[in-house]
Structures are given as C-alpha cells and as structure tokens.
Coordinates of C-alpha atoms and ligand atoms in Angstrom, one line a residue:
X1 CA 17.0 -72.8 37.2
X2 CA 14.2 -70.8 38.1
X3 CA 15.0 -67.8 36.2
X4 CA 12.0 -67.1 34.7
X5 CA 8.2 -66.6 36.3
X6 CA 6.6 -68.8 33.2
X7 CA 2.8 -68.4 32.3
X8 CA 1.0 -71.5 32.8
X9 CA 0.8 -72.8 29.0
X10 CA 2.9 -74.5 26.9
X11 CA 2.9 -74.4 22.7
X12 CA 2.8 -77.7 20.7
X13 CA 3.3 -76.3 17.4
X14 CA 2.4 -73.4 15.3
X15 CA 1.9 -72.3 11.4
X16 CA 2.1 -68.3 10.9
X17 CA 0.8 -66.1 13.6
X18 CA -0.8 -69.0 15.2
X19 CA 0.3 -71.6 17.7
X20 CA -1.5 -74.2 19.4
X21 CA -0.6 -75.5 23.1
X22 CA -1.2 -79.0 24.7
X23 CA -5.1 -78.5 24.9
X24 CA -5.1 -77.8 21.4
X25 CA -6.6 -74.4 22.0
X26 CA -5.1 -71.8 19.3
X27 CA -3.6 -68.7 20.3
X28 CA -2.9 -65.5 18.3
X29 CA 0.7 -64.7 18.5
X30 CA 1.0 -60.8 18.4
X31 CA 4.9 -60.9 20.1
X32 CA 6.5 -63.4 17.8
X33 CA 8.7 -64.8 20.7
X34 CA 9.9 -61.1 21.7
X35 CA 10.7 -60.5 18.1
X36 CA 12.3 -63.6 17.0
X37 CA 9.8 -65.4 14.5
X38 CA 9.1 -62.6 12.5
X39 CA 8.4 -64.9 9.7
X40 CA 5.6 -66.6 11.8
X41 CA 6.0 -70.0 13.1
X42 CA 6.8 -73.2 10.8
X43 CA 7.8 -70.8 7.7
X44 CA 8.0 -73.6 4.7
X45 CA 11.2 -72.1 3.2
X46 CA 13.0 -71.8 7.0
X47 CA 11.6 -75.5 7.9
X48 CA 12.6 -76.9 5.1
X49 CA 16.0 -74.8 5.0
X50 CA 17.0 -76.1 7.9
X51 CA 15.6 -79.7 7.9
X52 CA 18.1 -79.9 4.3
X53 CA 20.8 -78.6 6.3
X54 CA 20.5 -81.1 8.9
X55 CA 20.6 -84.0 6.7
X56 CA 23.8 -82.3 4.9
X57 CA 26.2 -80.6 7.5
X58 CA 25.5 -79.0 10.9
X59 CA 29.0 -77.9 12.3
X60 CA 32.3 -78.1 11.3
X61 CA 34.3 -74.8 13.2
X62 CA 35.6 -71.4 12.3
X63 CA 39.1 -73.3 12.2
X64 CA 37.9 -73.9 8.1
X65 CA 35.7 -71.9 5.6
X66 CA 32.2 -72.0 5.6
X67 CA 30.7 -71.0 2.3
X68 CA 27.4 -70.4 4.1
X69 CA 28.7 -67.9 6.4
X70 CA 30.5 -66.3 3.9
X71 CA 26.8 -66.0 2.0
X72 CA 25.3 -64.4 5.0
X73 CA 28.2 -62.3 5.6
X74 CA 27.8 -61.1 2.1
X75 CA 23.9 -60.8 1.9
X76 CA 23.2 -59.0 5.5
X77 CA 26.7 -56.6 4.6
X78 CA 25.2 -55.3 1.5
X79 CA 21.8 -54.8 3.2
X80 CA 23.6 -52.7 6.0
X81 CA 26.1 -51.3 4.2
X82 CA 28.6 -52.7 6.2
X83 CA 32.3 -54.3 5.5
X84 CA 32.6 -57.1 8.0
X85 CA 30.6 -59.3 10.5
X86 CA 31.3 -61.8 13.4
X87 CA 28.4 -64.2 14.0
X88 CA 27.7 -65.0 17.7
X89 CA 24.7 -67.4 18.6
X90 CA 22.7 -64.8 20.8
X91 CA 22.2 -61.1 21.1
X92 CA 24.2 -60.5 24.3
X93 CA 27.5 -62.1 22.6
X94 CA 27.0 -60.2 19.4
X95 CA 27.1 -57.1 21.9
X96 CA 29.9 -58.4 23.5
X97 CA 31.5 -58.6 20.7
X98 CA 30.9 -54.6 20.0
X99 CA 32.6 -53.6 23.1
X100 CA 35.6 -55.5 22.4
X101 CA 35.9 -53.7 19.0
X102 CA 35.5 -50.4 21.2
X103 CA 37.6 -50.8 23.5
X104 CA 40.2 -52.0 20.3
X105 CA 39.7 -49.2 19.5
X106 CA 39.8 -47.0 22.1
X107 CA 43.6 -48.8 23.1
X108 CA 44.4 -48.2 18.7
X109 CA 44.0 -44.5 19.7
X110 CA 46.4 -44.6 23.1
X111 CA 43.6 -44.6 25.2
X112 CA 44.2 -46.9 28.3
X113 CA 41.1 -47.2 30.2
X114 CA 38.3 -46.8 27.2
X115 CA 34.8 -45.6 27.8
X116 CA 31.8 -46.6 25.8
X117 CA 28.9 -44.1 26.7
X118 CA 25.3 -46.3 27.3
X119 CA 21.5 -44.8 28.4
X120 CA 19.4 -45.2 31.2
X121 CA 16.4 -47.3 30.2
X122 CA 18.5 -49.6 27.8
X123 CA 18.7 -53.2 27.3
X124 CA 21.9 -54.9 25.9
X125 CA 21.5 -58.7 27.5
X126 CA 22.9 -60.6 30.4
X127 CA 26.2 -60.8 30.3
X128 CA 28.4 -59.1 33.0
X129 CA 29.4 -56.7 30.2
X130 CA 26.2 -56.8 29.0
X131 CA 24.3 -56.2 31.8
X132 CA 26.5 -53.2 32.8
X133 CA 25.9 -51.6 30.1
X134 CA 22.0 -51.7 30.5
X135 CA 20.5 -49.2 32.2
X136 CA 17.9 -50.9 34.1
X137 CA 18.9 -51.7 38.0
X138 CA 16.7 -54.8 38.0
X139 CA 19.1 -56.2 36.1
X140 CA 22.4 -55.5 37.6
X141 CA 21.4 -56.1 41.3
X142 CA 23.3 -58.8 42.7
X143 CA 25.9 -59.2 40.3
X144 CA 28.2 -56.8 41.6
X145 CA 31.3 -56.2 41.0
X146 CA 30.0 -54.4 37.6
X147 CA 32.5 -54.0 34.5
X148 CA 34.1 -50.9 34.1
X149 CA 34.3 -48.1 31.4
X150 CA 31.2 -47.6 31.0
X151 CA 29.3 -43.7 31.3
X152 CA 25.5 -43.5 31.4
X153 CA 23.1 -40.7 30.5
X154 CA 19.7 -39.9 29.8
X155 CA 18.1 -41.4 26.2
X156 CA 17.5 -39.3 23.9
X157 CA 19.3 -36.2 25.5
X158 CA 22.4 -35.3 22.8
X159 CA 23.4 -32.3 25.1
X160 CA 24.0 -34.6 28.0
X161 CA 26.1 -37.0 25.4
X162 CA 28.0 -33.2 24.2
X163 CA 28.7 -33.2 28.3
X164 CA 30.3 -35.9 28.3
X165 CA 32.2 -34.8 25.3
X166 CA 33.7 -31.6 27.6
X167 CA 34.7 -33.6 30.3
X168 CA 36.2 -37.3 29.5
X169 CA 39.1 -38.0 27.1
X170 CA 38.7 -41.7 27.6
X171 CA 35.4 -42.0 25.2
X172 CA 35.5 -44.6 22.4
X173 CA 32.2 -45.3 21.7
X174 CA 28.7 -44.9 22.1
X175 CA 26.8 -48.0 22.1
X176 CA 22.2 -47.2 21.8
X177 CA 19.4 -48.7 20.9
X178 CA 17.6 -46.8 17.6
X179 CA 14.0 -47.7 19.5
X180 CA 14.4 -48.8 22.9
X181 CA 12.6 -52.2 23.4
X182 CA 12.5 -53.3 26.9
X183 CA 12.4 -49.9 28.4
X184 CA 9.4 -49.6 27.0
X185 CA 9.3 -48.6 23.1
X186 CA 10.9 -45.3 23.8
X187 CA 10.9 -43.6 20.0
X188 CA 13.4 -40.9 20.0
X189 CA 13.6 -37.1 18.2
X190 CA 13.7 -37.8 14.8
X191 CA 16.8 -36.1 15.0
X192 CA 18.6 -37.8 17.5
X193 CA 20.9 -40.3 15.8
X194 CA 21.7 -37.7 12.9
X195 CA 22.7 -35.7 16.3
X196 CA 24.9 -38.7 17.8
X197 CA 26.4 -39.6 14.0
X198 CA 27.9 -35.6 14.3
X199 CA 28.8 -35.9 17.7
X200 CA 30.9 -39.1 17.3
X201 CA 32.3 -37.9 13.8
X202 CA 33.9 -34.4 15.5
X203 CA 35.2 -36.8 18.6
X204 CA 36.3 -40.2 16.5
X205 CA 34.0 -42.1 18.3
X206 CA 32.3 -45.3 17.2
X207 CA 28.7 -45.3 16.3
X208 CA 27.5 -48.5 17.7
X209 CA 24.0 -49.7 17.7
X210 CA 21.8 -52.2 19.7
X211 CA 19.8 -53.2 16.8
X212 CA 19.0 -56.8 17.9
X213 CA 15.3 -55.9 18.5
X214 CA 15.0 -53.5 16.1
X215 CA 16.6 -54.3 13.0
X216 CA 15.5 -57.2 10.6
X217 CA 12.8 -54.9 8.9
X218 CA 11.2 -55.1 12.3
X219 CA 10.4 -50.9 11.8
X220 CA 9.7 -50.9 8.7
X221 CA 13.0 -50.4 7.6
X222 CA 15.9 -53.1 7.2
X223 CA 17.7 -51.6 9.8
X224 CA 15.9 -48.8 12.5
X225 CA 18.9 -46.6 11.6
X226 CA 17.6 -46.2 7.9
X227 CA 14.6 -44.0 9.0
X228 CA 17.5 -41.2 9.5
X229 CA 20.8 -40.5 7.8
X230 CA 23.3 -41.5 10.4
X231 CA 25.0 -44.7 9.2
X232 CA 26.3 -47.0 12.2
X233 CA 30.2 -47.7 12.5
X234 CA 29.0 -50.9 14.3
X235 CA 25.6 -52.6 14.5
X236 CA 24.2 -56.1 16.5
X237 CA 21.3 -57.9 15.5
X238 CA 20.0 -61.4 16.5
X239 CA 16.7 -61.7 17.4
X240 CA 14.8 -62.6 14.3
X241 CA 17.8 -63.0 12.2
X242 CA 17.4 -66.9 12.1
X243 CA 13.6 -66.4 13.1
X244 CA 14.5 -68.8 16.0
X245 CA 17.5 -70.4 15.3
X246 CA 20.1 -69.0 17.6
X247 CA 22.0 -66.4 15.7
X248 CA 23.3 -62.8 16.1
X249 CA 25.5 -61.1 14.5
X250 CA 27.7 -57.3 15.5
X251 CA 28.4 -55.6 11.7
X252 CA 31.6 -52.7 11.3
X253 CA 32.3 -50.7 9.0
X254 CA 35.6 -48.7 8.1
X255 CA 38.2 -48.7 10.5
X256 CA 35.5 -50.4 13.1
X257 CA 36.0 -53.3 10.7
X258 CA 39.9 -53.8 11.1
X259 CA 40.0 -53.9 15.0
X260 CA 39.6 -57.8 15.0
X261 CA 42.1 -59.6 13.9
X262 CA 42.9 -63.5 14.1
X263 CA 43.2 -64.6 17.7
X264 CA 41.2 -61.2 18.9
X265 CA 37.8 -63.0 19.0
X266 CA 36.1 -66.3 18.8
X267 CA 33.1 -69.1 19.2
X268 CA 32.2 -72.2 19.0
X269 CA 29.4 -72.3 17.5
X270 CA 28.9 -68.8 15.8
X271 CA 27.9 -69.0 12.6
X272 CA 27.9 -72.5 11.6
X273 CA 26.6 -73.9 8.7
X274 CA 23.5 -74.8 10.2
X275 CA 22.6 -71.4 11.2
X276 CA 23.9 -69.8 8.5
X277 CA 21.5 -71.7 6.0
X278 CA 18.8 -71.0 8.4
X279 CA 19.4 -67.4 8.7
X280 CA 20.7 -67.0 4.4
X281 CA 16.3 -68.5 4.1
X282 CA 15.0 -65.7 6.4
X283 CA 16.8 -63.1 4.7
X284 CA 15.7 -64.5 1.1
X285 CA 11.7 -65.1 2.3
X286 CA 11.9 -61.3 4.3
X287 CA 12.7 -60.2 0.5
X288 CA 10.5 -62.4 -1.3
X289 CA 7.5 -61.9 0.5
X290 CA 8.2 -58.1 0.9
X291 CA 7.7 -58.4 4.7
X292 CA 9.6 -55.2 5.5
X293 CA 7.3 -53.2 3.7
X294 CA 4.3 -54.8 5.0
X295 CA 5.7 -54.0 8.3
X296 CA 5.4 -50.4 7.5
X297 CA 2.1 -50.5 6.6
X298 CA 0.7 -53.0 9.1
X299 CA 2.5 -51.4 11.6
X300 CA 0.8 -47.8 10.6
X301 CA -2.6 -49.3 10.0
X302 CA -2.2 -50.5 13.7
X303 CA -1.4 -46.7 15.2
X304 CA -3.9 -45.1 13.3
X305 CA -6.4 -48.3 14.7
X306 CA -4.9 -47.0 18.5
X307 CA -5.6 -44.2 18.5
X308 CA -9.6 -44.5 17.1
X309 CA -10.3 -47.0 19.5
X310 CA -8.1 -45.6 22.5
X311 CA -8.3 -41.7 22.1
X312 CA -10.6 -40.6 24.6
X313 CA -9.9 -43.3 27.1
X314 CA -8.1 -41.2 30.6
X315 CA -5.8 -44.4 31.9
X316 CA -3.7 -44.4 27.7
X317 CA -0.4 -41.9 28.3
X318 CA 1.0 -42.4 24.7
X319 CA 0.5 -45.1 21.9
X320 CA 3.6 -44.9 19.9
X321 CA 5.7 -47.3 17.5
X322 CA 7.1 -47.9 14.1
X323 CA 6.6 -50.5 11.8
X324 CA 5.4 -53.7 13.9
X325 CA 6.9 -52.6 17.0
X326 CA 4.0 -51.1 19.0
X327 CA 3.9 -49.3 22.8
X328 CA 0.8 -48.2 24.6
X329 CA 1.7 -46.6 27.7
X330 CA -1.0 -47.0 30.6
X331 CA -1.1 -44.9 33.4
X332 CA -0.9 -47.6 35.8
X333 CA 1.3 -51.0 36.2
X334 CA -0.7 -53.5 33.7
X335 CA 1.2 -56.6 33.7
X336 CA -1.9 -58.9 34.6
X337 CA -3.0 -57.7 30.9
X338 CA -0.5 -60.8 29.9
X339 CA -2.5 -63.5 31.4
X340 CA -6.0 -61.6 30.1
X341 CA -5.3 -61.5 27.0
X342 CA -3.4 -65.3 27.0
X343 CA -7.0 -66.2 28.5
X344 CA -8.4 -64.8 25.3
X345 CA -5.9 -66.5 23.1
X346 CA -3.7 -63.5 22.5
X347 CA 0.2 -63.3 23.6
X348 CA 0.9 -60.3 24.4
X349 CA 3.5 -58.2 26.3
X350 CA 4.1 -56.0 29.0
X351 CA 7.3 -54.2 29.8
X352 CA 8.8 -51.4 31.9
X353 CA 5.6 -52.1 34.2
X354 CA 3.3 -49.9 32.4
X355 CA 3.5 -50.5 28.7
X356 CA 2.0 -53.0 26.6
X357 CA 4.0 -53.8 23.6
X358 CA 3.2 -56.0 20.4
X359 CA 5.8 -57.8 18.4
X360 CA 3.7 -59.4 15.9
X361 CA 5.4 -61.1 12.9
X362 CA 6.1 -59.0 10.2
X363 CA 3.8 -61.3 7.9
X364 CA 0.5 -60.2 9.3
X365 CA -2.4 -59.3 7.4
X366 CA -4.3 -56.2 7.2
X367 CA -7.2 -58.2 8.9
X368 CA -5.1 -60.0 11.6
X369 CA -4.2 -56.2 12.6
X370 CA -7.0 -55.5 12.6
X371 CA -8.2 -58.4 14.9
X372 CA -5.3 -57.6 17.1
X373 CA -5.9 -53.9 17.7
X374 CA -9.9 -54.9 18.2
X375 CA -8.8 -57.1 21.1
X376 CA -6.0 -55.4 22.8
X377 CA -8.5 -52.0 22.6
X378 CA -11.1 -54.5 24.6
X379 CA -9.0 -55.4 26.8
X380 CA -7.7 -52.1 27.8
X381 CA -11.3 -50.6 27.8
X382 CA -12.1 -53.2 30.6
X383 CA -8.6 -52.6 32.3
X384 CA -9.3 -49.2 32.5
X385 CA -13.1 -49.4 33.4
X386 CA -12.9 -51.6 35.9
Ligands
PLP1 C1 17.0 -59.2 23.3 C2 17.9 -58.1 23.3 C3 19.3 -58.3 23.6 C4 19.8 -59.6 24.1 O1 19.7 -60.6 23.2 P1 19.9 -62.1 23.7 O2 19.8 -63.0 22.5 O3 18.8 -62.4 24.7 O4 21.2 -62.3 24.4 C5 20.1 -57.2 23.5 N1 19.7 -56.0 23.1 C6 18.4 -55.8 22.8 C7 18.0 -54.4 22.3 C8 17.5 -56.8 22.9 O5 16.2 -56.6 22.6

C-alpha cells in the first residue's frame, strides 16, 4: 500500500556507514535506517549471529523456554536496571505493551477509567493506542474513533503535568520520550525528568519512557534517562536493539514488573530465538567496541563542528543534540534537503518540517564526522543562500 512517499533509490548492500544502491553508486549513511543499524550495515558479529541462528533454530513459541530470551532478558535488565521484560517485534507493540501495564495498574489501585498523561510533539507508533497517544495530528487524522484515557500537555512543562495532578484522580501513568525524535530533537531542561520522577513518586504514578529512539547508547548513554537521576518504572526500546532485526522490548521495574501475569499479554513472534541471538550480538559488539562512548564523543565533536561552520548563518534557529542524535533547526520548511543531499550521496533526514536530524551509526569515526558535518554545513549554506 502506498503508505509511504519513497525517494527514488533503492540499496543493494552495505558494510558500515556505507551502502551501495542498484547503480552501484555509494552513499554515506548518516540516519542509520532512523536509528536502527547503529552498528552500521553488514556488522560481522550480527551477520554471522544470525546466519548461525538460522541454520540452528528460528522459532519455537513463548508456549516453551527460550534460553536466548532469557539471555537478553538478563543482559539488557542489568544494563537498565530493570526486573522484567516482554519482547514485542516493533516499537509501537513494545508501547503497547506499556499501556497495558498502566492501565493494570491503574485498575490494581481501584481506578476504573485509568489515565496515562502523553505530550504534544510526541511520537509513540501507529497503533490505535499508539497513535493516540502521539501528539502529532498528522497522525491521528482519519482514524477516528481515538482510544480513550489519555491527557495531553505541553513537553517539557512539569507545572502543566503538577496541573493535572490538582485536577484528575484517574492518572496512572506518564508515558515521554527523554529526547523527542520525530518532533523534531526537542532536548528538554536538564531537570525535567528528575522533575517528572518526584512528581510521579508523591502521586504513585508510573514513570514510563519512550526510549525506542533514544536508548541503545544512541545519546551517549545506555539509556537517555542515565544523563539524569530519575530511574524509569517502565521503559520501551526497539529501534536499534537488533540493529535491524525486528525487535522491541517495554522493561518494569518494582511493582511495574508484577502487573503481567500469564494470560495478561502475548505474541507470536516476540522474542524468538532468532531475534534474541540477533539482538544478545548487538548488545555484546555495542560493549565490545565501546560504541556508546564513542557516541558521546562523536556526537560532541559533531555540535561543536555545527556550530563553527553554522554560527553566523541567519536561516539556523538552534543546533542541538546528544550523543549521535543531532537537530538543526532552520528557519524555514527544508525537506527538499533530503533529496540534495541523497544527490550528493548522503542520507539524511528531515522532520517536523524544519529540522534536519542525523542518526548516524554509533560506529562513526572522528573523520566520517567530520565528513558529515562538512557536507550537511554545504548544503545548508546553499539552502540558505539561495
Ligand atoms: C520509531 C518510534 C516508535 C515506533 O516504533 P515502530 O517500531 O515503528 O513501531 C515509537 N516511539 C519512538 C520514540 C520512536 O522513535
């Protein structure tokens, strides 16, 4: 079905930050498949992960025990400090899977009709749940009738959350992004989830975090969330957690952990073996090769870069980011950027109309950064000249 307006180029193979398409022209990949392939394309330890796999055992079902899973489970809990974990194949489901432990939880406390507070500007996936609780209108038009028990407020604004607080007894949760992604790499007060961590603590509310394009050591950090001191009762991830094999996962804590219990909840094809050894390689190579720290430091290299090239230029609004997750905010709608740079054998982003954002993989060199910040500064200069 036609849901999506695809550029006119199509990728044959790749090895790192490069991919090739049908013409066998190379491209410099600088959004990592919206920050999935964070180890690059073709990693040797994923590849050959997953090629072992194959030859060994794909699927069986949650109806018996996977070790592999239960190796995941272990590995990603102790890097979250988290108790528990349901593996969903995608993003949206492992946010699904959050609101059903809030609204568990919500019923746990008498509550009949549970609220989960969201923000304007976020993305949570496509879902009907999903999609209600982003706050972007694009994506809900049409799909009406909307899922209730939902409240929305500003990002970043803890005294419209404390509002809230005054005037509903039927919140359960809040469920936010650390950085949000699609609304265009909005970087919150440094204080803000310290601030939602109190607020839910003197309310018993869940802590619940989008962390599906943030977390991974996508920020520099394992998890977004580690730049502060709040700990999450709940937390999604997926995008690069099988750095392209379908995989998600929604992480509790505490009582957050005990809402689900047999019969609650369920998939398919969540967290089969297959993935599981996929995903078990991405975690070990993101350790081995110290990518999370080197997404720190890429990722500042590439700010500092930003704002020498782009200071004095009128049309740039902001340049902001952590670790490998970079926004530069135009003054002006810039989505034919895309197809520039593509032209010039970059992939690049655009998102909430006027913000270009790079996703590179967190295995970039100082020199690719380099490369990238030299192009996407040329091609804003033109932009901006013209
Ligand atoms: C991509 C994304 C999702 C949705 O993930 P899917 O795998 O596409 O369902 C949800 N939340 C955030 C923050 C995302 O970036």
């Amino acid at each position: 079905m036609s849901t999506y307006n695809r550029l006119p180029v199509q990728f044959q193979r790749g090895e790192g930050i490069w991919l090739w398409d049908s013409e066998n022209r190379q491209y410099l990949d600088a959004l990592s498949g919206i920050a999935v392939c964070g180890l690059g394309h073709a990693h040797p330890a994923v590849t050959s992960a997953i090629a072992e796999q194959a030859g060994k055992l794909v699927h069986t079902s949650n109806l018996y025990g996977i070790e592999l899973q239960e190796q995941l489970a272990d590995k990603l809990c102790s890097l979250a400090e988290m108790d528990r974990v349901f593996f969903s194949n995608s993003g949206a489901e492992a946010n699904e899977a959050a609101i059903k432990i809030a609204r568990l939880f919500g019923h746990s406390k008498g509550i009949d009709n549970p609220a989960i507070i969201v923000m304007d500007h976020s993305f949570h996936g496509r879902t009907l749940a999903t999609l209600t609780a982003t706050g972007n209108r694009k994506v809900q038009a049409g799909f009406e009738p909307l899922v209730q028990g939902f409240i929305r407020v500003p990002y970043d604004d803890l005294d419209a959350i404390s509002k809230v607080a005054a005037n509903s007894q039927d919140v359960a949760a809040i469920l936010v992004e650390p950085i949000q992604g699609e609304g265009g790499v909005n970087i919150p007060d440094s204080a803000y989830l310290d601030g939602i961590r109190a607020i839910c603590d003197d309310h018993d509310w869940l802590m619940m975090l989008d962390e599906i394009q943030t977390g991974m050591g996508r920020t520099g950090r394992w998890f977004a969330w580690q730049h502060s001191n709040a700990r999450p009762d709940v937390a999604t991830v997926a995008k690069a957690l099988g750095n392209g094999v379908p995989v998600g996962a929604c992480m509790a804590r505490g009582k957050a952990a005990d809402m689900m219990q047999p019969g609650s909840h369920g998939t398919t094809f969540g967290g089969n073996p297959l993935a599981c050894r996929a995903a078990i390689a991405v975690l070990e190579s993101l350790e081995q090769e110290q990518c999370v720290a080197n997404a720190a430091s890429t990722g500042e290299q590439m700010l500092a870069g930003f704002s020498a090239a782009l200071a004095d230029l009128d049309g740039v609004v902001e340049i902001r980011g952590l670790g490998l997750m970079i926004g530069i905010e135009l003054d002006r709608p810039c989505s034919e950027l895309v197809s520039k740079a593509l032209e010039q054998g970059l992939l690049i982003n655009v998102t909430a109309e006027r913000v270009i954002r790079l996703l590179p993989p967190l295995i970039l060199t100082d020199k690719q950064a380099d490369m990238i910040v030299a192009q996407v500064s040329n091609l804003i200069h033109e932009f901006i000249g013209q």
